[in-house]
Short mmCIF file of C-alpha atoms in Angstrom, two decimals:
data_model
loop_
_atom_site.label_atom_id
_atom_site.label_comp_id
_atom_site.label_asym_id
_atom_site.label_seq_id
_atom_site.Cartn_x
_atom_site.Cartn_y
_atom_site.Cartn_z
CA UNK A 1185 44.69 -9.80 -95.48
CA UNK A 1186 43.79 -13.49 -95.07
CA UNK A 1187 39.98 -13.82 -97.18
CA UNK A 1188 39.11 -15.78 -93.84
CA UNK A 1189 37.35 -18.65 -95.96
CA UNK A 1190 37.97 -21.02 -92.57
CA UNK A 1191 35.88 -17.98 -90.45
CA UNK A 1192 32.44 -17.92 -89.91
CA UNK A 1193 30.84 -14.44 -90.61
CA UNK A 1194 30.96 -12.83 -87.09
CA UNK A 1195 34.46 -14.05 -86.51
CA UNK A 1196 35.15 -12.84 -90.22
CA UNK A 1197 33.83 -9.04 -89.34
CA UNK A 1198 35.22 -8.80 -85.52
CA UNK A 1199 39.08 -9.82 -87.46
CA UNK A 1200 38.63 -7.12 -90.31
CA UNK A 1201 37.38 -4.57 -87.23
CA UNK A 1202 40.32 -5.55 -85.57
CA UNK A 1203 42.84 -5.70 -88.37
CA UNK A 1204 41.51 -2.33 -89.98
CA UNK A 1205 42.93 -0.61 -92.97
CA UNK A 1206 41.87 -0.71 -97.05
CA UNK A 1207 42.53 -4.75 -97.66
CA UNK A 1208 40.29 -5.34 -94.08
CA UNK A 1209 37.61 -3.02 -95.51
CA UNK A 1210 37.74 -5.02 -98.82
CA UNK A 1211 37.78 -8.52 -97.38
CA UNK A 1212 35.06 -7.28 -96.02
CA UNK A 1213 32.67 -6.34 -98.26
CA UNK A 1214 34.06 -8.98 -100.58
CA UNK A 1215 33.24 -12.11 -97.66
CA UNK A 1216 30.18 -11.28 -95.71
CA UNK A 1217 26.86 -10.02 -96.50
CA UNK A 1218 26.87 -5.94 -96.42
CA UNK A 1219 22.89 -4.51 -96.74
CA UNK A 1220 22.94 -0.64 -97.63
CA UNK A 1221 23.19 1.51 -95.07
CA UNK A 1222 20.73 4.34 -95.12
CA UNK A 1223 22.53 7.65 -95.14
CA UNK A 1224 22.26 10.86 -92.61
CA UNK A 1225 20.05 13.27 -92.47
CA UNK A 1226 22.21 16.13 -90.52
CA UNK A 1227 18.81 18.00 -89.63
CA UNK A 1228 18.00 14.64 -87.24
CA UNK A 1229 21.34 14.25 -85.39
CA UNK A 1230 20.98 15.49 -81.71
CA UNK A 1231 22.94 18.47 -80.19
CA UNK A 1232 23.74 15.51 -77.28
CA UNK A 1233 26.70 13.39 -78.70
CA UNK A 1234 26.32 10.66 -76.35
CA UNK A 1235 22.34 10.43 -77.33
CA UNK A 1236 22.09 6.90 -78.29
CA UNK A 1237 19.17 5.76 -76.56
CA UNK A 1238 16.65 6.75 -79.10
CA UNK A 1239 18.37 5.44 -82.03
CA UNK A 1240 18.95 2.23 -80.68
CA UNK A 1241 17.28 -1.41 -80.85
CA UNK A 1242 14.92 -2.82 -78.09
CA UNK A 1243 15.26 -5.75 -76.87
CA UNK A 1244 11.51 -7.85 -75.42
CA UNK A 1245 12.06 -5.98 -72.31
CA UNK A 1246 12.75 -2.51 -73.34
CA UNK A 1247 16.30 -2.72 -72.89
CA UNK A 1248 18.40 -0.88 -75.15
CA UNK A 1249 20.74 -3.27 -77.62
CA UNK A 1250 23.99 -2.28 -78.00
CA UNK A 1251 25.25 -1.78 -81.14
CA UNK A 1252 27.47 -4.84 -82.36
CA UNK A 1253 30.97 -3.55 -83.43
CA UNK A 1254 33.10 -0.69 -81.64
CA UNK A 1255 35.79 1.18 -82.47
CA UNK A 1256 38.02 3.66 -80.78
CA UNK A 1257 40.18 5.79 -82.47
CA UNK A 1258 42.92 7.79 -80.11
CA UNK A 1259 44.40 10.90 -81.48
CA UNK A 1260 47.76 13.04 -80.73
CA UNK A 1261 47.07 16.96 -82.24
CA UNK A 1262 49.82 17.23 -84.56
CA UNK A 1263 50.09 21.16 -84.18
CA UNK A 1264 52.05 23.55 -81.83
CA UNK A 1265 50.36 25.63 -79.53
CA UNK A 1266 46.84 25.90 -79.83
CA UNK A 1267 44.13 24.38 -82.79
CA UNK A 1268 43.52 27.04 -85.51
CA UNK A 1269 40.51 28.32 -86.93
CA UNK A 1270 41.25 25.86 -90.63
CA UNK A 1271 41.63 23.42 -88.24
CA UNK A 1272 38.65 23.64 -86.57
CA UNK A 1273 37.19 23.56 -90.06
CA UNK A 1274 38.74 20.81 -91.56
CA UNK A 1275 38.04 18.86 -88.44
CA UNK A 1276 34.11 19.85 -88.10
CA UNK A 1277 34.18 18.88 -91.91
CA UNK A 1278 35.68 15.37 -91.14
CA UNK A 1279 33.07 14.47 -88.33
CA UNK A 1280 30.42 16.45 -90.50
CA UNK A 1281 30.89 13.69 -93.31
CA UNK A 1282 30.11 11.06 -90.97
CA UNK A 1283 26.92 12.62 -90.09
CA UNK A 1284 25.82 13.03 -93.75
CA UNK A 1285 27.17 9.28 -94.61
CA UNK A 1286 25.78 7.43 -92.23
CA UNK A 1287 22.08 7.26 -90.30
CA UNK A 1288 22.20 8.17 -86.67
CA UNK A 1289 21.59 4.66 -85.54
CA UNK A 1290 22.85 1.51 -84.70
CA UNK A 1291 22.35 -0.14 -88.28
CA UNK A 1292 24.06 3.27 -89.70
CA UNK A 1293 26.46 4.82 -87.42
CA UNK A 1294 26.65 6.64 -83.16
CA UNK A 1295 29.88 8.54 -82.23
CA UNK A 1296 31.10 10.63 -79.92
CA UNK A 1297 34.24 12.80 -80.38
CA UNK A 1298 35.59 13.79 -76.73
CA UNK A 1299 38.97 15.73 -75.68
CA UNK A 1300 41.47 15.21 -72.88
CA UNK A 1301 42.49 16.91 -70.09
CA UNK A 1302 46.27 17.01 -72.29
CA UNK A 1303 43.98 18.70 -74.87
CA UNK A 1304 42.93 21.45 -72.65
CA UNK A 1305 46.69 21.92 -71.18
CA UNK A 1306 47.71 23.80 -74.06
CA UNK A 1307 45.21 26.79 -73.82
CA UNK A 1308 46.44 30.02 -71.32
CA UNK A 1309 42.78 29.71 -70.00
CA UNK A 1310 41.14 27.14 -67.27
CA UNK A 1311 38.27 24.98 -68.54
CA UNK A 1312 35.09 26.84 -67.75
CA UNK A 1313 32.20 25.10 -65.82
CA UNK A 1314 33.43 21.54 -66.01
CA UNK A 1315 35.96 19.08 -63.80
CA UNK A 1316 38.52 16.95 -65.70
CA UNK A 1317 41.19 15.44 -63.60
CA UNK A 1318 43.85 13.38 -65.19
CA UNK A 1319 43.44 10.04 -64.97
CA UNK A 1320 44.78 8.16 -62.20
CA UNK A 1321 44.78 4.01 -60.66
CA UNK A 1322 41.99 4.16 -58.85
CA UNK A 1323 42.73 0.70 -56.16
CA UNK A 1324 45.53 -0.23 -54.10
CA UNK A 1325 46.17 -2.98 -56.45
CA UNK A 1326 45.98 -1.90 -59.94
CA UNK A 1327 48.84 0.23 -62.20
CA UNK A 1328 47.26 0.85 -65.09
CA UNK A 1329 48.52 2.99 -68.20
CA UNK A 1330 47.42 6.59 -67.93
CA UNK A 1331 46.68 7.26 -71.30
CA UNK A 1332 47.02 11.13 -72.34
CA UNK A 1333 45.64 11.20 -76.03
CA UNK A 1334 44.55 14.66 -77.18
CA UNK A 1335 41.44 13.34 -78.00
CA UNK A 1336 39.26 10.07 -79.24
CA UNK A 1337 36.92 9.18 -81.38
CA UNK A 1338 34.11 6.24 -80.40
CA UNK A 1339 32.47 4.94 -83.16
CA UNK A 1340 29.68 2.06 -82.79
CA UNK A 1341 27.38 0.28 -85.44
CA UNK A 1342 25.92 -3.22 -86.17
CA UNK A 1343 27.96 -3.19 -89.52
CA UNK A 1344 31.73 -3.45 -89.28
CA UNK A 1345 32.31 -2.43 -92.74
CA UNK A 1346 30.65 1.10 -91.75
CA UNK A 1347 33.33 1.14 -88.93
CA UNK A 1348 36.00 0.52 -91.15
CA UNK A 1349 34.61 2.72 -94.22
CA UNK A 1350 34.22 5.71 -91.28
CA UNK A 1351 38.11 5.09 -90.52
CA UNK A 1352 39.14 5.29 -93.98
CA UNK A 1353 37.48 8.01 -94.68
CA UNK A 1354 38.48 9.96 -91.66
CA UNK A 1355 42.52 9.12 -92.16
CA UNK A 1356 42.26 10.60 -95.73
CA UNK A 1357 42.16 7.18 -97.58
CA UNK A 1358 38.54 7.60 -99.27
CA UNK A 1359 37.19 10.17 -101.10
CA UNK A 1360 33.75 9.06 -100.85
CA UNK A 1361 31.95 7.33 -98.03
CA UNK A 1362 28.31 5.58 -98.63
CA UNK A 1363 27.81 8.06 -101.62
CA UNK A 1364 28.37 11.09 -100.03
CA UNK A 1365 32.12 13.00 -100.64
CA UNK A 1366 34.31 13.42 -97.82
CA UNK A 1367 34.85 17.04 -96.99
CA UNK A 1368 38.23 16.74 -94.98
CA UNK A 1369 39.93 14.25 -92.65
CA UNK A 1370 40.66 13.96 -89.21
CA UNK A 1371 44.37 12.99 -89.83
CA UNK A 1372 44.66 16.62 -91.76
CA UNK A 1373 45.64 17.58 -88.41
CA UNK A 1374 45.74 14.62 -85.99
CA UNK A 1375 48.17 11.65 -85.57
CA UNK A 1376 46.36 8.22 -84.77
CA UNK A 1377 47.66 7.31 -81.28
CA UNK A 1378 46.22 4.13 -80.86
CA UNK A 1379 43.05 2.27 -82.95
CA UNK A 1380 41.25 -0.43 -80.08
CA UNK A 1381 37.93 -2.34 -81.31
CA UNK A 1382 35.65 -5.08 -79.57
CA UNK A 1383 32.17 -6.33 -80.01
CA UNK A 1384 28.92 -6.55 -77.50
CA UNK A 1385 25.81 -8.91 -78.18
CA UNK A 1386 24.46 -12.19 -77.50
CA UNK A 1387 27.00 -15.32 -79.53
CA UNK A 1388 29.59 -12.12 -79.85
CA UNK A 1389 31.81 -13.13 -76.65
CA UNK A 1390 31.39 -17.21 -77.90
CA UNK A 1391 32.51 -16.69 -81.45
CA UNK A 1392 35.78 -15.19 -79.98
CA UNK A 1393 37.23 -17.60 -77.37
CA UNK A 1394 40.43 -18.44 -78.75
CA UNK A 1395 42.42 -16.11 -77.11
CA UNK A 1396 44.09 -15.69 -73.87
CA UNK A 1397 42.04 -15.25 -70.71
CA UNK A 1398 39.99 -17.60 -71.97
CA UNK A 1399 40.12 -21.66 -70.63
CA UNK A 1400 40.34 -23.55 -73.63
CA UNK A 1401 37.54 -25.19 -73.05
CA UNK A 1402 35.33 -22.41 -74.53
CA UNK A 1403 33.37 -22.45 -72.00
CA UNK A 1404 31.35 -19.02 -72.65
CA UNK A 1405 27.41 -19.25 -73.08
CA UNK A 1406 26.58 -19.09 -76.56
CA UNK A 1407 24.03 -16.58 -75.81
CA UNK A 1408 26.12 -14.52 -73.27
CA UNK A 1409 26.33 -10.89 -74.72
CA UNK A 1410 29.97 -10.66 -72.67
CA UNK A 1411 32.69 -12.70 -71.73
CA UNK A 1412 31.54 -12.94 -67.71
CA UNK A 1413 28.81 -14.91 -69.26
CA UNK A 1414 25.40 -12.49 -68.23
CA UNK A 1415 23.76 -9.54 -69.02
CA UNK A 1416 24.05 -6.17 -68.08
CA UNK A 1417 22.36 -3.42 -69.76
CA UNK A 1418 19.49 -3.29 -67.94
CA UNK A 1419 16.97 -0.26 -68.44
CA UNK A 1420 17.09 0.68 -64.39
CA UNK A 1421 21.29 -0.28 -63.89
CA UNK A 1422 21.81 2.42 -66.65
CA UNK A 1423 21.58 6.47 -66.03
CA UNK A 1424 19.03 8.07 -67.90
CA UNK A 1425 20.69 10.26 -70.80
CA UNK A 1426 19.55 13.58 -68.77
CA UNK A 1427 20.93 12.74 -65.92
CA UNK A 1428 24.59 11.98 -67.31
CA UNK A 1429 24.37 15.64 -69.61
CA UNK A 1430 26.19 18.44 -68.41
CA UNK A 1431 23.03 20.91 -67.28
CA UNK A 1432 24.80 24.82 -67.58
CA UNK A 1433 27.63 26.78 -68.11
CA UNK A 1434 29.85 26.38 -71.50
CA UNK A 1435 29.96 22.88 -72.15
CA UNK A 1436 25.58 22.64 -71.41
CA UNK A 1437 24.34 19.53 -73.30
CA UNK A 1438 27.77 17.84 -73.27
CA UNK A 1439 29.13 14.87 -70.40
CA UNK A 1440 32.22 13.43 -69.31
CA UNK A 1441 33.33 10.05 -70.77
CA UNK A 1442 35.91 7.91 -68.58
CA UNK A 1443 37.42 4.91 -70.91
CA UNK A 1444 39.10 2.36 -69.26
CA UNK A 1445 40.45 -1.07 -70.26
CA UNK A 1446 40.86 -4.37 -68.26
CA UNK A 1447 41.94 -7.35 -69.56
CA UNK A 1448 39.68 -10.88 -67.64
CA UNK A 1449 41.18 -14.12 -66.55
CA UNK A 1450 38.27 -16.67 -66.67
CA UNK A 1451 39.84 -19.65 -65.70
CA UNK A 1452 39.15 -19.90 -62.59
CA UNK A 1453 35.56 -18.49 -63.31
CA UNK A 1454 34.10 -20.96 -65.20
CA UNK A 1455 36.36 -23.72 -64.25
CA UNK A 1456 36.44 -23.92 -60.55
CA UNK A 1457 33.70 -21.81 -59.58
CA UNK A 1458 30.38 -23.11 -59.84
CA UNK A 1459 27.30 -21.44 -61.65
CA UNK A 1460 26.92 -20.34 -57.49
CA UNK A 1461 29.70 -18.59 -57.15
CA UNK A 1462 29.67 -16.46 -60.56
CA UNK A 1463 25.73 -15.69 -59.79
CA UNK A 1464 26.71 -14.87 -56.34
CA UNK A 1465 29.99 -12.66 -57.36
CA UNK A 1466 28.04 -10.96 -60.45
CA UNK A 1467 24.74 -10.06 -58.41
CA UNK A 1468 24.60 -10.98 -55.15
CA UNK A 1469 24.28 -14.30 -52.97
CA UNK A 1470 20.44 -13.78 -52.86
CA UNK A 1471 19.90 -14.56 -56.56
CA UNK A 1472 22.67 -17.21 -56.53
CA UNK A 1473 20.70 -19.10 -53.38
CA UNK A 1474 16.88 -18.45 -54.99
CA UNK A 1475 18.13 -19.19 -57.95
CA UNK A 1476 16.26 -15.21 -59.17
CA UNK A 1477 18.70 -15.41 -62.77
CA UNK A 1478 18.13 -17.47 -65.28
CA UNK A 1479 20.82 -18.29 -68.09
CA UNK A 1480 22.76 -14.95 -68.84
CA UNK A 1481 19.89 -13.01 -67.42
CA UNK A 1482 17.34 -11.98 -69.73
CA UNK A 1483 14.13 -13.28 -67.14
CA UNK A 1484 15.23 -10.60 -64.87
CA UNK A 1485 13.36 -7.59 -67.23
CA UNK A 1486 14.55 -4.11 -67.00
CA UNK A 1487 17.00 -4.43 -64.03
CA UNK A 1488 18.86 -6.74 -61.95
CA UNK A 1489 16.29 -7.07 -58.88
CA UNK A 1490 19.01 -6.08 -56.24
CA UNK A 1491 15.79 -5.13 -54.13
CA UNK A 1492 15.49 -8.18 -53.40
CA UNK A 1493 19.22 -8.86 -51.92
CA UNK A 1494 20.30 -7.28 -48.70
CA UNK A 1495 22.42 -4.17 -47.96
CA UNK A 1496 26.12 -5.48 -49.09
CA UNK A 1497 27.85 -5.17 -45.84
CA UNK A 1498 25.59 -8.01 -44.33
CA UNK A 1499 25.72 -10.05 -47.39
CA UNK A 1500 29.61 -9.83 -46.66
CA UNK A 1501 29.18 -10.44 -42.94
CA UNK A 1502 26.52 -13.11 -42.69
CA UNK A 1503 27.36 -15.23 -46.18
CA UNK A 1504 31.15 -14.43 -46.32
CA UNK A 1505 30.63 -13.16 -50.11
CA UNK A 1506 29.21 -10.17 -51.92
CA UNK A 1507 27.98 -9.20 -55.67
CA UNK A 1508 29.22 -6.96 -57.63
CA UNK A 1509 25.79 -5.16 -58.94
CA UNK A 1510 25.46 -5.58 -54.48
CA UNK A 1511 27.83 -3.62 -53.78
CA UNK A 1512 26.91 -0.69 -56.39
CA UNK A 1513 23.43 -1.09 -55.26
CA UNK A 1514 23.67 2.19 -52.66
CA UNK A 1515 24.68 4.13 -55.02
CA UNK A 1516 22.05 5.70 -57.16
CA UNK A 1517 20.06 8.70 -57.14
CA UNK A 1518 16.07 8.61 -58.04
CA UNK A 1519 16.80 4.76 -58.03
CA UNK A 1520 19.59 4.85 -61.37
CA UNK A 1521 22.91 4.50 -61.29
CA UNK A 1522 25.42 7.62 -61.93
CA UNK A 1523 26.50 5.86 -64.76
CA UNK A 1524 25.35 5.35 -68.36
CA UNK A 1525 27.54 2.60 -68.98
CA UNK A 1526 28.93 2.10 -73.13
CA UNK A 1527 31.41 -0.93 -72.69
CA UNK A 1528 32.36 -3.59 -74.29
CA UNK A 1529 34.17 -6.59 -74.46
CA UNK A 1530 37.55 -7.14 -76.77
CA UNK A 1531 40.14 -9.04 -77.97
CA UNK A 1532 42.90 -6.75 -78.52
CA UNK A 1533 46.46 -7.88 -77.67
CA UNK A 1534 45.63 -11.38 -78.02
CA UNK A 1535 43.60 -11.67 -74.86
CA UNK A 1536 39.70 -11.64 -73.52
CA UNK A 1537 39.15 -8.06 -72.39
CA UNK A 1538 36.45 -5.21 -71.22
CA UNK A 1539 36.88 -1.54 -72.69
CA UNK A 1540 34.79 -0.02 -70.33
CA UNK A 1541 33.15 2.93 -71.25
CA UNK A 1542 30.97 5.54 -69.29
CA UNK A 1543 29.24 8.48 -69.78
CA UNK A 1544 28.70 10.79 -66.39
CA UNK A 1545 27.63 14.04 -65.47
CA UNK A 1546 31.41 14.35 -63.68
CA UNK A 1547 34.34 12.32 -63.83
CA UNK A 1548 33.96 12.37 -59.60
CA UNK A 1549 31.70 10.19 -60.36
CA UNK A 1550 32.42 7.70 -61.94
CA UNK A 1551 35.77 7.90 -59.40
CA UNK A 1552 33.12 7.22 -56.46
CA UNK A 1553 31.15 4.61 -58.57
CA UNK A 1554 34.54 2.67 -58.76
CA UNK A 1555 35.23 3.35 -54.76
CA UNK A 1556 31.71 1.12 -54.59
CA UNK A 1557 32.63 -1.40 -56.77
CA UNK A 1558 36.79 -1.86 -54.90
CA UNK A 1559 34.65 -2.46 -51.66
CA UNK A 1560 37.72 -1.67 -49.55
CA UNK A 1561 35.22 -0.85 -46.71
CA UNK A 1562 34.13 -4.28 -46.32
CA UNK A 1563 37.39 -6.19 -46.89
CA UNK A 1564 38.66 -4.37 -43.84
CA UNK A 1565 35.51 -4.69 -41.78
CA UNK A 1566 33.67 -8.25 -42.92
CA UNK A 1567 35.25 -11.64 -43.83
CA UNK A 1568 35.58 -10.99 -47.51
CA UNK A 1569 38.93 -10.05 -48.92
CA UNK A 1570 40.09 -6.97 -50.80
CA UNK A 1571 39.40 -9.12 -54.18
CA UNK A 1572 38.78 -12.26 -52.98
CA UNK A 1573 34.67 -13.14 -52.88
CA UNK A 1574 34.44 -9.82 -52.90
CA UNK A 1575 32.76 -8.60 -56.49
CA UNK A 1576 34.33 -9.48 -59.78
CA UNK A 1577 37.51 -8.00 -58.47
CA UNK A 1578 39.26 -10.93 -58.55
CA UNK A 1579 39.28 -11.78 -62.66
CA UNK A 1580 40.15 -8.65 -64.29
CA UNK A 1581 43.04 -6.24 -64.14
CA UNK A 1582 42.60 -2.73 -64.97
CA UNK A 1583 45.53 -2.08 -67.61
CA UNK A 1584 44.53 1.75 -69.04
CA UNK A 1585 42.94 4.58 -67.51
CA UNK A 1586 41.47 8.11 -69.59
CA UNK A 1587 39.24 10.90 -68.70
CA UNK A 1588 37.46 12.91 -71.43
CA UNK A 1589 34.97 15.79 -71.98
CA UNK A 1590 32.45 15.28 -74.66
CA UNK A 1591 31.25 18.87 -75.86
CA UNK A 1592 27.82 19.09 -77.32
CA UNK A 1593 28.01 18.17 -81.28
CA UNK A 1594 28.13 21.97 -82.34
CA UNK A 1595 31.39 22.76 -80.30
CA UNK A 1596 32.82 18.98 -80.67
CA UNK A 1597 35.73 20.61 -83.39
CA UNK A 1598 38.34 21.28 -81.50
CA UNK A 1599 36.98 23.41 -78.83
CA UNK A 1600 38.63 25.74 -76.86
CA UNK A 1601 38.37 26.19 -72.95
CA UNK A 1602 35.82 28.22 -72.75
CA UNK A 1603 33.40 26.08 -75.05
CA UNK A 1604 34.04 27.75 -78.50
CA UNK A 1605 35.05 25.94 -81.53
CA UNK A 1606 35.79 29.69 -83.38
#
C-alpha cells in the first residue's frame, strides 16, 4: 500500500478503511496516531444489537455523534443446506471475540450482525413472528441492484485501525486482536461477498472531495458532517431505540435493518442552486425564506423545527417547492420518525455516495417512509415534479437495495427460523 506521506490523517485512515487488508492495517498503525482501545467487558454488551445510543458521544445539544468510520462486510454461507450446530459455534465464537476485544462504544467498537431473507430460504420452516420481503426498487425511476447476501456484518468506530483489526481477525488473518485471542472466524464458514466502507462527522465529507459526484470546486462545508452539506441526526428526526425493537414472538429484542446505497451528483447543488434552494429542498421553504438554519445546522438543537413549516402539500402548491425533512414530516408516531436512521456517506467506486442505513420495527416501514420521501402524491397533484423541486430526489440515484433481520445478540449465530441458534 502507498504510506500516504502526501495524505493528511483523516484522508490517510478513510483510504486504509477503504483499501482494507494486512498492508492497510499496517500503514495504518505505522502513519497516524492509534490511542489504545479499551477492551470488552462481555457482561456490559446489550441483548439489543442495534443499541448504540448509550454508548455513543453527545454532541452540545444532546444529539448522538456518530461514530467516524463504517464498515460493511457482506457474506455468502459457504455450506449446503442448512448452518450446523459447529457452525453456529465457530460463528458465535468469531462475533464473541469482537465483544471481548473491543469496548462497546464508539472509541472501541458497535456492530450488528443481521441475515437475509436468502438466508432464511434455505430452512423447510417460515420465519416465525417477523416480515422480511425481498428487496425491491421502491420509485418509478430507480433500478437498483437487489442485493441477496446471506448475511452482513456492520461494524462502526471512531478508530479505523479497530475496523480493519476486526476484519482481519474475523477472515482468519490474526490470531490475536487488541490482546485478546481470536476464538474462530467468520470466513470458517462464510465467503466475503462484498466489503463497502464510508465515514460520517463534521470535516469527514470535505477531506474526501476528489471523487466523482463531486464539482471540482470542493465546494463542501468544512464542517458539514455529509456530503449534502447539513446535519441530520437530530435527537427528535431519529426513532427512539424501543420503538424500532421487535416487541414479542421469537425474534423479541431484535429489528429489521434495510441497507441501501445511492450514489449523489452535487453539481448542480452547490453550483447552480443557491444556499435557497438546498435549504428549501433539504427542510422546507419556511426555513430557506426565515432563514431558521444556520451553517450545516447545528442552531436548530435536537430536531429540525418542521413545526414551524406548513403541511407539504401546500408548501408544493403555494411556493412551487417542497423539503425533504417536509415531506417526511406526517409521518411519525408520538412525534418520532419510524426510523432510527445509521447512514453514512462514502466513496466507494470512485464516486460521492450515501449507504443508507435504518433500523425499523418492520421493513413495511421503512417501504412507507420511502413512499413519503418519492412524494409521487404531490408531483401528480401540485406544480412540483416527480424529482424536480420536489425533495432531494433530484441528486441521488438509488443503485442497491437489501432487507435484513437483526436477531437479538444471543441468537445473532446463525439462527434458524424459528429464532434458535442450537
Amino acid at each position: 500500500m502507498h504510506r500516504g506521506k502526501g495524505l493528511d490523517r483523516r484522508s490517510f485512515v478513510k483510504a486504509a478503511v477503504a483499501i482494507g487488508g494486512a498492508s492497510a492495517l499496517s500503514a495504518c498503525l505505522d502513519r497516524t496516531e492509534n490511542p489504545d482501545v479499551p477492551t470488552g467487558d462481555v457482561s456490559s454488551v446489550p441483548e439489543r444489537q442495534h443499541a448504540w445510543g448509550d454508548s455513543l458521544a453527545r454532541d452540545d445539544a444532546g444529539n448522538a455523534a456518530p461514530p467516524t468510520h463504517r464498515l460493511l462486510l457482506l457474506f455468502d454461507y459457504d455450506g449446503d443446506g442448512t448452518p450446523t450446530q459447529g457452525e453456529r459455534e465457530t460463528v458465535a465464537n468469531a462475533l464473541g471475540t469482537l465483544d471481548r476485544a473491543y469496548a462497546w462504544s464508539n472509541t472501541g467498537l458497535l456492530s450488528a450482525m443481521a441475515y437475509s431473507p436468502a438466508y432464511f430460504e434455505r430452512f423447510d420452516a417460515e420465519l416465525s413472528g417477523v416480515e422480511l420481503p425481498a428487496p425491491e426498487a421502491l420509485a418509478s425511476f430507480e433500478d437498483p441492484v437487489l442485493d441477496t447476501p446471506d448475511a452482513v456484518l456492520y461494524l462502526a468506530s471512531d478508530h479505523g485501525h479497530v475496523l480493519l483489526a476486526a476484519e482481519e481477525a474475523l477472515t482468519g488473518e490474526a490470531e490475536t486482536l487488541n490482546g485478546v485471542d481470536v476464538a474462530g472466524a467468520l470466513t470458517e464458514v462464510f465467503s466475503v461477498a462484498t466489503r463497502r466502507t464510508g465515514f460520517k462527522g463534521a470535516g469527514q465529507p470535505a477531506a474526501h472531495q476528489d471523487v466523482d459526484g463531486v464539482p471540482d470546486s470542493e465546494p463542501v462545508p468544512e464542517d458539514a458532517p455529509l456530503y449534502m452539506g447539513f446535519k441530520s441526526d437530530y435527537r427528535q428526526t431519529q426513532a427512539p431505540e424501543d420503538r424500532v425493537t421487535i416487541p414479542e414472538g421469537a425474534f423479541a429484542g431484535g429489528t429489521t435493518l434495510h441497507a441501501s446505497h445511492m450514489t449523489l451528483d452535487l453539481g448542480q447543488w452547490y453550483e447552480q442552486d443557491d444556499r435557497y434552494q438546498r435549504v428549501g429542498k433539504m427542510f422546507a421553504p419556511y426555513h430557506a425564506k426565515h432563514g431558521v438554519v444556520d451553517g450545516v445546522g447545528d442552531n436548530l438543537g435536537t430536531d429540525a423545527a418542521m413545526d414551524q413549516a406548513k403541511p407539504a402539500e401546500d408548501a408544493a402548491n403555494e411556493d412551487g417547492l417542497v423539503g425533504h425533512a417536509q415531506k417526511l414530516f406526517s409521518l411519525r408516531e408520538n412525534d418520532r420518525p419510524l426510523l432510527l436512521r445509521r447512514d453514512f456517506d462514502s466513496t466507494d467506486g470512485g464516486h460521492a455516495g450515501l449507504h443508507f442505513l435504518s433500523f425499523q420495527r418492520t421493513i413495511d416501514e421503512f417501504v412507507r417512509t420511502r413512499e413519503a420521501m418519492n412524494g409521487t402524491d404531490l408531483a401528480e397533484s401540485t406544480p412540483v415534479g416527480q424529482r424536480n423541486n420536489n425533495g432531494i430526489l433530484q441528486y441521488i440515484d438509488v443503485t442497491h437495495r437489501g432487507n435484513y433481520l437483526v436477531p437479538p445478540r444471543s441468537i445473532r449465530a446463525l439462527p434458524t427460523p424459528e429464532g434458535l441458534d442450537a
